[in-house]
Each structure stands twice: as C-alpha cells, then as structure tokens.
Coordinates of C-alpha atoms in Angstrom, one line a residue:
X174 CA -16.6 22.3 26.4
X175 CA -16.6 21.7 22.6
X176 CA -19.8 23.7 21.9
X177 CA -21.8 20.6 21.2
X178 CA -24.8 20.0 23.5
X179 CA -25.0 16.6 25.2
X180 CA -27.5 14.1 24.2
X181 CA -29.2 11.6 26.4
X182 CA -29.7 11.2 30.1
X183 CA -27.2 11.9 32.8
X184 CA -26.6 9.1 35.2
X185 CA -24.0 8.4 37.9
X186 CA -23.3 4.8 38.6
X187 CA -20.9 3.7 41.3
X188 CA -18.5 0.9 40.2
X189 CA -16.5 -1.1 42.8
X190 CA -12.8 -1.4 42.3
X191 CA -12.0 -5.0 41.5
X192 CA -9.1 -6.7 43.3
X193 CA -7.6 -10.0 42.1
X194 CA -4.3 -8.9 43.5
X195 CA -2.6 -6.6 46.1
X196 CA -3.3 -3.0 46.2
X197 CA -1.3 -0.8 43.7
X198 CA 0.0 2.3 45.5
X199 CA 0.4 4.1 42.2
X200 CA -3.1 3.4 40.9
X201 CA -6.1 3.1 43.1
X202 CA -6.5 5.5 46.1
X203 CA -6.7 4.0 49.6
X204 CA -8.3 7.1 50.9
X205 CA -11.7 8.5 50.7
X206 CA -14.9 6.5 50.4
X207 CA -17.2 8.9 48.5
X208 CA -17.8 9.1 44.8
X209 CA -17.4 12.3 42.9
X210 CA -20.1 13.5 40.6
X211 CA -19.1 15.5 37.6
X212 CA -21.4 17.4 35.3
X213 CA -22.1 16.0 31.8
X214 CA -19.3 17.2 29.6
X215 CA -20.1 19.0 26.4
X216 CA -18.0 16.5 24.5
X217 CA -19.3 16.6 21.0
X218 CA -18.3 13.0 20.9
X219 CA -21.9 11.7 21.0
X220 CA -21.3 11.1 24.7
X221 CA -23.6 12.3 27.4
X222 CA -24.3 9.4 29.7
X223 CA -21.7 10.0 32.4
X224 CA -20.7 8.0 35.5
X225 CA -17.8 9.0 37.7
X226 CA -16.3 6.5 40.1
X227 CA -13.5 6.9 42.7
X228 CA -11.7 3.7 43.2
X229 CA -11.3 3.4 47.0
X230 CA -10.4 1.1 49.9
X231 CA -7.3 -0.9 50.8
X232 CA -8.5 -3.8 48.8
X233 CA -8.6 -1.6 45.6
X234 CA -6.0 -2.8 43.1
X235 CA -5.0 -2.6 39.5
X236 CA -4.7 -6.3 39.0
X237 CA -2.0 -8.9 39.1
X238 CA 1.6 -7.9 38.6
X239 CA 0.6 -4.3 38.9
X240 CA 3.0 -1.4 38.1
X241 CA 2.8 -0.1 41.6
X242 CA 4.6 3.1 42.4
X243 CA 5.6 3.8 38.9
X244 CA 6.5 7.4 39.5
X245 CA 8.7 6.5 42.4
X246 CA 10.6 3.9 40.3
X247 CA 11.7 6.8 38.1
X248 CA 13.2 8.5 41.1
X249 CA 11.0 11.6 41.3
X250 CA 7.4 12.4 41.0
X251 CA 6.7 14.5 37.9
X252 CA 4.9 17.8 38.2
X253 CA 1.4 17.9 36.7
X254 CA 2.6 20.1 33.8
X255 CA 5.3 17.7 33.0
X256 CA 3.0 14.7 33.0
X257 CA 0.6 16.5 30.7
X258 CA 3.2 17.6 28.3
X259 CA 5.2 14.4 28.1
X260 CA 2.6 11.7 28.8
X261 CA 2.1 10.8 25.2
X262 CA 5.0 12.1 23.3
X263 CA 5.0 11.8 19.5
X264 CA 7.0 8.9 18.1
X265 CA 9.2 11.2 16.1
X266 CA 11.4 13.3 18.4
X267 CA 11.4 17.0 17.8
X268 CA 14.3 19.5 18.5
X269 CA 13.6 19.6 22.2
X270 CA 12.4 16.0 22.8
X271 CA 14.2 12.8 23.5
X272 CA 12.1 9.7 23.1
X273 CA 13.6 6.7 24.8
X274 CA 14.1 3.8 22.4
X275 CA 15.1 1.2 25.1
X276 CA 15.1 0.7 28.9
X277 CA 18.8 1.3 29.1
X278 CA 18.4 4.8 27.5
X279 CA 15.6 5.7 29.9
X280 CA 17.9 7.4 32.3
X281 CA 19.4 9.8 29.9
X282 CA 18.4 13.4 30.4
X283 CA 16.5 15.3 27.7
X284 CA 18.7 17.9 26.1
X285 CA 18.2 20.5 23.5
X286 CA 19.4 19.8 20.1
X287 CA 20.0 23.4 19.1
X288 CA 23.6 24.2 18.3
X289 CA 24.8 20.6 18.7
X290 CA 22.4 18.6 16.5
X291 CA 22.3 19.3 12.8
X292 CA 19.6 18.1 10.5
X293 CA 21.6 15.1 9.2
X294 CA 22.3 14.0 12.8
X295 CA 18.6 14.2 13.7
X296 CA 17.6 12.2 10.6
X297 CA 20.2 9.5 11.5
X298 CA 19.1 9.5 15.1
X299 CA 15.4 9.1 14.1
X300 CA 16.3 6.2 11.9
X301 CA 18.2 4.5 14.8
X302 CA 15.1 4.9 17.0
X303 CA 12.7 3.1 14.6
X304 CA 11.4 -0.3 15.7
X305 CA 9.7 -2.1 18.6
X306 CA 10.9 -1.6 22.2
X307 CA 9.8 -2.8 25.5
X308 CA 8.7 -0.2 28.0
X309 CA 10.6 -1.3 31.1
X310 CA 11.1 0.5 34.4
X311 CA 13.8 2.7 33.0
X312 CA 11.7 4.0 30.1
X313 CA 10.4 7.5 30.2
X314 CA 6.9 6.2 29.3
X315 CA 6.9 3.5 31.9
X316 CA 4.8 5.5 34.4
X317 CA 2.3 6.4 31.7
X318 CA 1.8 2.9 30.4
X319 CA 1.4 1.6 34.0
X320 CA -1.5 4.0 34.4
X321 CA -3.0 2.9 31.1
X322 CA -2.7 -0.8 32.2
X323 CA -4.2 -0.1 35.6
X324 CA -7.0 2.0 34.2
X325 CA -7.9 -0.5 31.4
X326 CA -7.9 -3.4 33.9
X327 CA -10.5 -1.7 36.0
X328 CA -12.5 -0.5 33.0
X329 CA -12.7 -4.0 31.6
X330 CA -13.8 -5.3 35.0
X331 CA -16.8 -3.0 34.8
X332 CA -17.9 -4.6 31.5
X333 CA -17.3 -8.0 33.0
X334 CA -19.4 -7.2 36.2
X335 CA -22.1 -5.4 34.3
X336 CA -22.2 -6.9 30.7
X337 CA -24.7 -5.2 28.3
X338 CA -27.9 -7.1 28.0
X339 CA -30.9 -6.9 25.7
X340 CA -30.9 -5.1 22.4
X341 CA -28.4 -2.3 21.6
X342 CA -29.6 1.2 22.5
X343 CA -28.6 4.7 21.6
X344 CA -27.2 5.1 25.2
X345 CA -24.7 2.3 24.5
X346 CA -22.9 4.6 22.0
X347 CA -23.1 7.7 24.2
X348 CA -22.1 6.5 27.6
X349 CA -19.0 7.9 29.3
X350 CA -17.6 6.3 32.4
X351 CA -14.8 8.0 34.3
X352 CA -12.9 6.1 36.9
X353 CA -10.7 8.2 39.2
X354 CA -7.5 6.6 40.4
X355 CA -5.0 8.3 42.8
X356 CA -2.8 9.9 40.1
X357 CA -5.0 9.8 37.0
X358 CA -8.5 9.5 35.6
X359 CA -9.4 7.1 32.8
X360 CA -12.5 7.5 30.8
X361 CA -14.3 4.8 28.8
X362 CA -16.3 6.1 25.9
X363 CA -19.2 4.1 24.4
X364 CA -18.2 1.2 26.7
X365 CA -21.3 -1.0 26.3
X366 CA -21.1 -0.6 22.5
X367 CA -17.5 -1.8 22.4
X368 CA -18.3 -4.6 24.9
X369 CA -20.9 -5.9 22.5
X370 CA -18.5 -5.6 19.6
X371 CA -15.8 -7.6 21.4
X372 CA -18.3 -10.3 22.3
X373 CA -19.5 -10.5 18.6
X374 CA -15.9 -11.1 17.6
X375 CA -15.6 -14.0 20.1
X376 CA -13.1 -12.1 22.2
X377 CA -13.4 -13.0 25.9
X378 CA -13.3 -10.1 28.3
X379 CA -10.9 -12.1 30.5
X380 CA -8.4 -12.4 27.7
X381 CA -8.8 -8.8 26.7
X382 CA -8.2 -7.7 30.3
X383 CA -5.2 -10.0 30.8
X384 CA -3.5 -8.7 27.6
X385 CA -4.0 -5.0 28.3
X386 CA -3.7 -5.1 32.1
X387 CA -0.6 -5.1 34.2
X388 CA 0.4 -8.7 33.3
X389 CA 3.4 -7.5 31.2
X390 CA 5.0 -4.4 29.9
X391 CA 3.6 -2.6 26.8
X392 CA 5.8 -2.3 23.7
X393 CA 6.4 1.0 22.0
X394 CA 6.4 1.1 18.3
X395 CA 8.4 3.9 16.6
X396 CA 7.4 4.1 13.0
X397 CA 8.1 6.2 9.9
X398 CA 4.6 7.7 10.1
X399 CA 4.3 11.5 9.9
X400 CA 1.5 11.3 12.4
X401 CA 2.1 12.8 15.8
X402 CA 0.4 9.9 17.4
X403 CA 2.1 7.5 19.8
X404 CA 1.8 3.8 19.2
X405 CA 1.9 0.9 21.7
X406 CA 1.3 -2.8 21.6
X407 CA 0.2 -5.1 24.3
X408 CA 2.9 -7.4 25.6
X409 CA 1.6 -10.3 23.5
X410 CA 1.4 -8.0 20.4
X411 CA -2.3 -8.9 20.0
X412 CA -3.7 -5.4 20.6
X413 CA -2.6 -2.1 19.2
X414 CA -3.0 1.2 21.0
X415 CA -2.8 4.6 19.3
X416 CA -3.3 8.1 20.5
X417 CA -5.8 10.3 18.7
X418 CA -6.6 14.0 18.4
X419 CA -9.9 15.1 19.9
X420 CA -11.4 15.8 16.5
X421 CA -10.5 12.2 15.4
X422 CA -12.3 10.8 18.4
X423 CA -15.3 12.9 17.6
X424 CA -15.4 11.5 14.1
X425 CA -14.9 7.9 15.2
X426 CA -17.7 8.0 17.8
X427 CA -20.0 9.8 15.4
X428 CA -19.5 7.0 12.9
X429 CA -19.4 4.1 15.4
X430 CA -23.1 3.0 15.0
X431 CA -22.6 2.7 11.2
X432 CA -19.3 1.0 11.7
X433 CA -20.9 -1.7 13.8
X434 CA -23.7 -2.1 11.3
X435 CA -21.1 -2.6 8.5
X436 CA -19.4 -5.3 10.4
X437 CA -22.7 -7.0 11.1
X438 CA -23.5 -6.9 7.4
X439 CA -20.0 -7.9 6.3
X440 CA -18.4 -10.0 9.1
X441 CA -15.4 -10.7 6.9
X442 CA -14.7 -7.0 6.3
X443 CA -11.1 -5.9 6.1
X444 CA -11.7 -2.9 8.4
X445 CA -9.6 -3.0 11.5
X446 CA -11.6 -4.2 14.5
X447 CA -11.9 -1.3 17.0
X448 CA -12.2 -2.5 20.5
X449 CA -12.3 0.5 22.7
X450 CA -11.9 4.3 23.0
X451 CA -10.5 5.9 26.2
X452 CA -9.3 9.1 27.6
X453 CA -6.5 9.6 30.2
X454 CA -5.9 12.6 32.3
X455 CA -2.8 12.7 34.5
X456 CA -3.0 14.9 37.6
X457 CA -4.4 18.2 36.4
X458 CA -3.0 17.9 32.9
X459 CA -4.7 17.9 29.5
X460 CA -6.9 15.0 28.6
X461 CA -5.4 12.6 26.1
X462 CA -7.4 10.1 23.9
X463 CA -6.4 6.7 22.6
X464 CA -8.0 3.8 20.8
X465 CA -7.5 0.1 21.1
X466 CA -7.8 -2.2 18.1
X467 CA -7.0 -5.7 17.1
X468 CA -3.5 -5.8 15.6
X469 CA -3.6 -6.7 11.9
X470 CA 0.0 -8.1 12.2
X471 CA -0.9 -10.9 14.6
X472 CA 0.5 -13.5 15.3
X473 CA 3.8 -11.9 14.5
X474 CA 6.0 -15.0 14.2
X475 CA 7.7 -15.5 10.8
X476 CA 6.4 -12.2 9.4
X477 CA 9.1 -11.1 6.9
X478 CA 7.8 -7.9 5.4
X479 CA 5.3 -5.2 6.5
X480 CA 3.7 -2.5 4.3
X481 CA 1.5 0.5 4.7
X482 CA -0.3 1.1 1.4
X483 CA -2.2 4.3 0.4
X484 CA -2.1 3.9 -3.4
X485 CA 0.0 7.1 -4.1
X486 CA 3.7 8.1 -4.5
X487 CA 4.5 11.3 -2.6
X488 CA 6.3 10.5 0.6
X489 CA 5.7 6.8 0.1
X490 CA 9.3 5.4 0.4
X491 CA 11.1 4.1 3.5
X492 CA 14.7 3.3 3.6
X493 CA 14.8 -0.5 4.1
X494 CA 16.7 -2.0 7.1
X495 CA 20.0 -3.6 6.4
X496 CA 19.9 -7.3 5.5
X497 CA 19.8 -9.4 8.6
X498 CA 18.8 -6.5 10.8
X499 CA 16.2 -7.2 13.5
X500 CA 14.7 -3.8 13.0
X501 CA 10.9 -3.8 12.6
X502 CA 10.0 -1.5 9.7
X503 CA 6.7 -0.8 8.0
X504 CA 7.5 -0.1 4.3
X505 CA 5.4 1.9 1.9
X506 CA 4.0 2.0 -1.6
X507 CA 7.2 2.6 -3.5
X508 CA 9.0 -0.1 -1.6
X509 CA 6.4 -2.6 -3.0
X510 CA 7.4 -2.0 -6.7
X511 CA 8.0 -5.3 -8.5
X512 CA 6.1 -7.4 -5.9
X513 CA 2.8 -9.1 -6.2
X514 CA 0.1 -10.7 -3.9
X515 CA -0.2 -14.2 -5.3
X516 CA -3.5 -15.7 -4.1
X517 CA -3.5 -18.6 -6.5
X518 CA -6.5 -20.8 -7.2
X519 CA -7.5 -21.3 -3.6
X520 CA -11.2 -22.2 -3.2
X521 CA -13.5 -20.3 -0.9
X522 CA -15.6 -23.3 0.2
X523 CA -14.8 -27.0 0.8
X524 CA -17.0 -28.3 -2.0
X525 CA -16.3 -31.4 -4.1
X526 CA -15.8 -29.2 -7.2
X527 CA -13.1 -27.2 -5.4
X528 CA -11.3 -30.2 -4.0
X529 CA -11.3 -31.9 -7.4
X530 CA -10.0 -28.8 -9.0
X531 CA -7.2 -28.4 -6.4
X532 CA -6.2 -32.0 -6.9
X533 CA -6.0 -31.5 -10.6
X534 CA -4.0 -28.3 -10.4
X535 CA -1.6 -29.5 -7.7
X536 CA -3.0 -27.3 -5.0
X537 CA -3.5 -24.3 -7.2
X538 CA 0.2 -23.1 -7.5
X539 CA 0.0 -22.9 -11.3
X540 CA -3.6 -22.0 -11.7
X541 CA -4.9 -18.6 -12.8
X542 CA -6.3 -16.1 -10.3
X543 CA -9.3 -17.5 -8.7
X544 CA -12.1 -16.9 -6.1
X545 CA -9.8 -15.5 -3.4
X546 CA -8.7 -12.7 -5.6
X547 CA -12.3 -12.0 -6.7
X548 CA -13.4 -12.0 -3.0
X549 CA -10.6 -9.6 -2.0
X550 CA -11.3 -7.1 -4.8
X551 CA -15.0 -7.2 -4.0
X552 CA -14.4 -6.8 -0.3
X553 CA -12.1 -3.8 -1.0
X554 CA -14.9 -2.2 -3.0
X555 CA -17.5 -2.8 -0.2
X556 CA -15.2 -1.4 2.6
X557 CA -13.9 1.6 0.7
X558 CA -17.4 2.4 -0.5
X559 CA -18.5 2.5 3.2
X560 CA -15.6 4.8 4.0
X561 CA -16.4 7.0 1.1
X562 CA -20.0 7.3 2.4
X563 CA -18.5 8.5 5.7
X564 CA -16.5 11.1 3.8
X565 CA -13.2 9.5 5.1
X566 CA -9.8 9.4 3.4
X567 CA -6.1 8.9 4.2
X568 CA -6.7 5.4 5.5
X569 CA -4.1 2.7 4.8
X570 CA -4.2 -0.9 3.7
X571 CA -1.8 -2.7 6.1
X572 CA -0.2 -5.8 4.6
X573 CA 2.4 -8.3 5.8
X574 CA 4.0 -11.4 4.3
X575 CA 4.6 -14.7 6.1
X576 CA 6.0 -17.7 4.3
X577 CA 4.0 -20.8 4.8
X578 CA 5.6 -24.0 6.0
X579 CA 5.3 -27.0 3.7
X580 CA 2.6 -28.6 5.8
X581 CA 0.6 -25.4 5.7
X582 CA 0.4 -25.3 1.9
X583 CA -2.2 -26.9 -0.3
X584 CA -6.0 -27.4 0.1
X585 CA -7.4 -28.5 3.5
X586 CA -4.2 -27.8 5.4
X587 CA -5.0 -26.1 8.8
X588 CA -8.2 -24.6 7.4
X589 CA -11.6 -24.4 9.0
X590 CA -14.9 -23.4 7.4
X591 CA -17.0 -20.7 8.9
X592 CA -20.1 -18.8 7.7
X593 CA -21.6 -15.5 8.6
X594 CA -23.8 -17.3 11.2
X595 CA -20.7 -18.0 13.3
X596 CA -19.9 -14.2 13.2
X597 CA -23.6 -13.3 13.8
X598 CA -23.6 -11.6 10.4
X599 CA -26.6 -10.2 8.7
X600 CA -27.0 -11.3 5.1
X601 CA -27.7 -8.5 2.7
X602 CA -30.3 -9.0 0.0
X603 CA -28.0 -7.1 -2.4
X604 CA -24.9 -9.2 -1.9
X605 CA -24.3 -12.8 -2.9
X606 CA -24.0 -15.2 0.0
X607 CA -20.5 -16.2 -1.1
X608 CA -19.1 -12.8 -0.1
X609 CA -19.7 -13.7 3.6
X610 CA -18.5 -17.3 3.2
X611 CA -14.8 -18.2 2.8
X612 CA -12.2 -20.5 4.2
X613 CA -10.4 -19.2 7.2
X614 CA -7.0 -20.5 8.5
X615 CA -7.2 -22.1 11.9
X616 CA -5.2 -19.4 13.5
X617 CA -5.8 -16.3 15.6
X618 CA -6.8 -13.2 13.8
X619 CA -8.1 -15.3 10.9
X620 CA -10.4 -12.5 9.5
X621 CA -7.3 -10.5 8.5
X622 CA -5.5 -13.4 6.8
X623 CA -5.6 -14.8 3.3
X624 CA -3.4 -17.7 2.3
X625 CA -1.8 -18.0 -1.1
X626 CA 0.0 -21.1 -2.5
X627 CA 3.3 -20.2 -0.7
X628 CA 2.6 -17.0 1.3
X629 CA 0.2 -16.0 4.1
X630 CA -1.0 -12.4 3.7
X631 CA -2.2 -10.2 6.6
X632 CA -4.5 -7.5 5.3
X633 CA -6.5 -4.8 7.1
X634 CA -7.7 -1.2 6.6
X635 CA -6.7 1.1 9.4
X636 CA -6.7 4.9 10.3
X637 CA -10.4 5.4 9.7
X638 CA -10.8 8.8 11.3
X639 CA -9.7 11.5 8.8
X640 CA -12.7 13.4 7.4
X641 CA -12.5 15.4 4.2
X642 CA -13.3 18.7 5.7
X643 CA -12.1 22.2 5.0
X644 CA -8.6 21.5 6.4
X645 CA -8.1 18.6 4.0
X646 CA -9.6 20.4 1.1
X647 CA -7.1 23.2 1.5
X648 CA -4.3 20.7 1.9
X649 CA -5.4 19.1 -1.4
X650 CA -5.3 22.4 -3.1
X651 CA -1.8 23.1 -1.8
X652 CA -0.5 19.7 -2.8
X653 CA -1.9 20.0 -6.2
X654 CA 0.3 23.1 -6.7
X655 CA 3.2 21.6 -4.9
X656 CA 3.3 18.2 -6.7
X657 CA 2.0 18.7 -10.2
X658 CA 1.5 15.4 -12.1
X659 CA 2.2 13.3 -9.0
X660 CA -0.2 11.3 -6.8
X661 CA -0.6 12.1 -3.1
X662 CA -2.8 11.0 -0.3
X663 CA -5.0 14.1 0.2
X664 CA -7.7 13.7 -2.5
X665 CA -11.5 13.4 -2.3
X666 CA -12.9 10.2 -0.6
X667 CA -14.3 9.1 -3.9
X668 CA -11.0 9.3 -5.7
X669 CA -9.1 7.9 -2.7
X670 CA -11.3 4.8 -2.6
X671 CA -11.2 4.2 -6.3
X672 CA -7.4 4.6 -6.4
X673 CA -6.7 2.2 -3.6
X674 CA -9.0 -0.5 -5.1
X675 CA -7.1 -0.1 -8.4
X676 CA -3.8 -0.5 -6.6
X677 CA -5.0 -3.8 -5.1
X678 CA -6.3 -5.0 -8.5
X679 CA -3.0 -4.2 -10.1
X680 CA -0.9 -6.0 -7.5
X681 CA -2.8 -9.2 -7.1
X682 CA -3.0 -12.4 -9.1

C-alpha cells in the first residue's frame, strides 16, 4: 500500500479471545467462528509477518469492567465516516471541531465557529480547554477509548499466552498481529520485540494489561503542543498514549532494533521507554496509529512544575496558569528563564568515600556540582549522539520538579543501588563502568528521576520520530528567512543535539 515490499514470511496464527470477565457487547463479536486471513500489507513499516484473528464466541470478552456498548451509551451509533473522521481528533480544536474538555460537556453538539467565533474567542477557548480530563461516558472520545482499552487488553493477553522465547529474531521486529473485534480492528506491530523490551524493564504483563485495559477510564491531556496528535494517559497516569502519523510510525519501526540495542548498552538512558505500537481501524474508516510509552511524569503526586525543552526560543513560551489554579500545564524554554537544576554533590555509588564526603558537606547542599551533574551531561551526549545518528530532530527534554520531603533529603534516604546487571545491560568497552552505575530512588519510574538536595527532577527525552528529510530541510530554509538571528527547532540533527546539550549544561549545577 505504501510502495515498500514486505519482508519476511507470511504467517497466520489464530489467537483465542481471553475472558476473565463477562462478554463485552461493544468489543468482541459473539458471532462467527472462522478466522479471516488477510494478505500481507505493504506497510513499509518493516512489518510483514501478519496474523489476523477474529475474536469470537459468547465467552469472548474485553476484560474486567469492560466499556460494553460504548456507542449505545452515547445515544446513537456513529456512521463509519464519522468514526473515521472524529476518532482521534487533534487536541487543538479547529474552526469546525469541538473537543470535549469534560464529561459534562460531552453532550454539547459540535457547531461551526464561522461568523460567531472570532480569533480572540477561539484563543481564549483553547486556553480554557488545556489540562487533564477524565474521559467518562459523556465524553465524545469515550467510545474510542473503550475500543482502545478492549483491544489492548486482548493484545496483551496474546503476549502473556505466547511470550517470546529464545534469542531475538528479525521477525520479532516485523510481526503484525491484527485482532478483529465487532466494531473495530486493532493491530499490534512488532509485538514480540516490545514484549521483550517490557520484560527487560521489569514491567509485568499483568500490570501493563491492568493499567491499559478497561479497569478505569483513560485521561485526555490537552496541551499547548502544535502537533496534531492526540494524547491520553492510563487511569493511573503511568502510561502515555500518543497518536502518530503513518510516516512517524515508519521511522520508529525502522529504528526500533537500534533503539533496543541502545537501551541494552545504556540501561540508564534518558530516552523515553516505548512499550508498544498499534493501529486502530473503526468500522471501514481510516487506520490510525498510536504508541504507548512509560510516562516520564510518574508518579505525579507533588509535581509542581512541568517543562518541555527544545533549546530554542521561537514559539517556546506558554502563558502560565493563574496562581492556585489546578490546571496542568507543560511550560517551555522561555518559561524556564532564571531557573536552575540543582543536583548538588550527590554521590553516584554508596562508597565509604562518598558517605564521608556527604557527612562533611552536610548532605551536599552547599557543595559544588558533583558526579550527578557529570553523569547527566554525559548521558545527554550519549543519547543525543544516538538520535543524531538516526538523523532525528525536534525531540524534547521533558522535565518536572517535585519538592522532596525532609525525610527524603540527604544521603541514603530512600535510595537503592542498582547496576547494569539488574537491567540486563551490556557494558561497552568504550564507556567507563560508572556511566551505567548510579543511585536510583526507591520509587517507580526511577530511571527518569534524579534527586538534588531539595528537589526531585523527572527527566526524559521524548518525540523521537521526526526525521530530517526534505520536508524539514525546506522548513529550516523558510524559518531561516522568517526568523533571522533567532533560534528555532528545525535545524540539522547535529546542531539540534549540540544545542540541547549546551542548554542542559548551562542550566544545571
């Protein structure tokens, strides 16, 4: 379909529909009993091993607390064209779109803004829609997210029933499994490769399934991003889901083997942990793609500030929320002016020398910049060099602040020591062993956390799918003329990597 010939062997494996709970009328079909074989798609995604399964039988279910009959809860069953057009609407409403910010607003009819909505009104309306909202039964995306939950529950069950064994193979990165439900189809791309990756991160498939399945409503995150992607969070905010364009999925899957190798070589990498890539087709609509990643901002409790840093200035300011507002905003580079990441003199290993130094310096609060800053700068160099080799740009350093409680400050407080062996890392002959050895806080998501004397910092590199091709080269030329003497995001991967590393160096101590 995309003009790229498939690679590998076509297989067609039947997968049973798991059923820990009652049948979901809106998800798995009670009819039929035969599987449907589809030809290998010309995906150009490095995917050619294809299995198609129809989930059948009265025992077929989407899992516990399933969103059964989601379309009926909205009152009417949408037409196929409507489902395709509105299934994954962009987070920034356009002139003819109304994106529901809350369950209560879900019953409002979409109306045209022409004639009644001026530019100022729309900008104010967009600001009021920013934040994090629960997708309840009244939300216009409720039906869609119920389908995603049912599909992901069944897809994860496949990897639980048939876990990958032996050494990784090329087919692990090229397999496509399509599971056919009553109202939609969900595809799982490179499923065995991602199952292996989740296992290497110590993530149990049961926990992954419970968080992404129908156990609780997804949350919709409306941000200031100019991207047309939609953003969702699992109900516990542990996992982040983002829609992607087809070309972005192609780039991601093409780079996936090298991404996995990089994480094996550098288990403490700041790169966001990608956990799955899927496609969703509602009725006869257009296929949509989305990724699942571990949220950098987890656990969310006590996080006071969030930033998206690109190391430039054009379009890098967000109007802050009023003081005391519960609004969840991700600020940008220009909002960070005057702030600093204070990592103090925290030791990387629990050696006697480190402990003695920390006792002498009172826990490191008045000490000069130490090993943690050196580690961070070096890890930024390693990760951005990897992205530069992939010819990737326009990624972001996500960062959040969380003030430490008094009992969490100082050496040895709630810290555990792990080495690359616990992460199944592969030590490079070119890198010192210390780069893969550091103290991690005894908390979930520890790989994305650095503790300073008073603040906990959440750090992670995200949006790793933009390739510096002809489109971006032309955009660079246009912005050079449009913004003379100013810094913007669309530059060569080499310059982008160097500039972001320089930003981190200038804003840490």
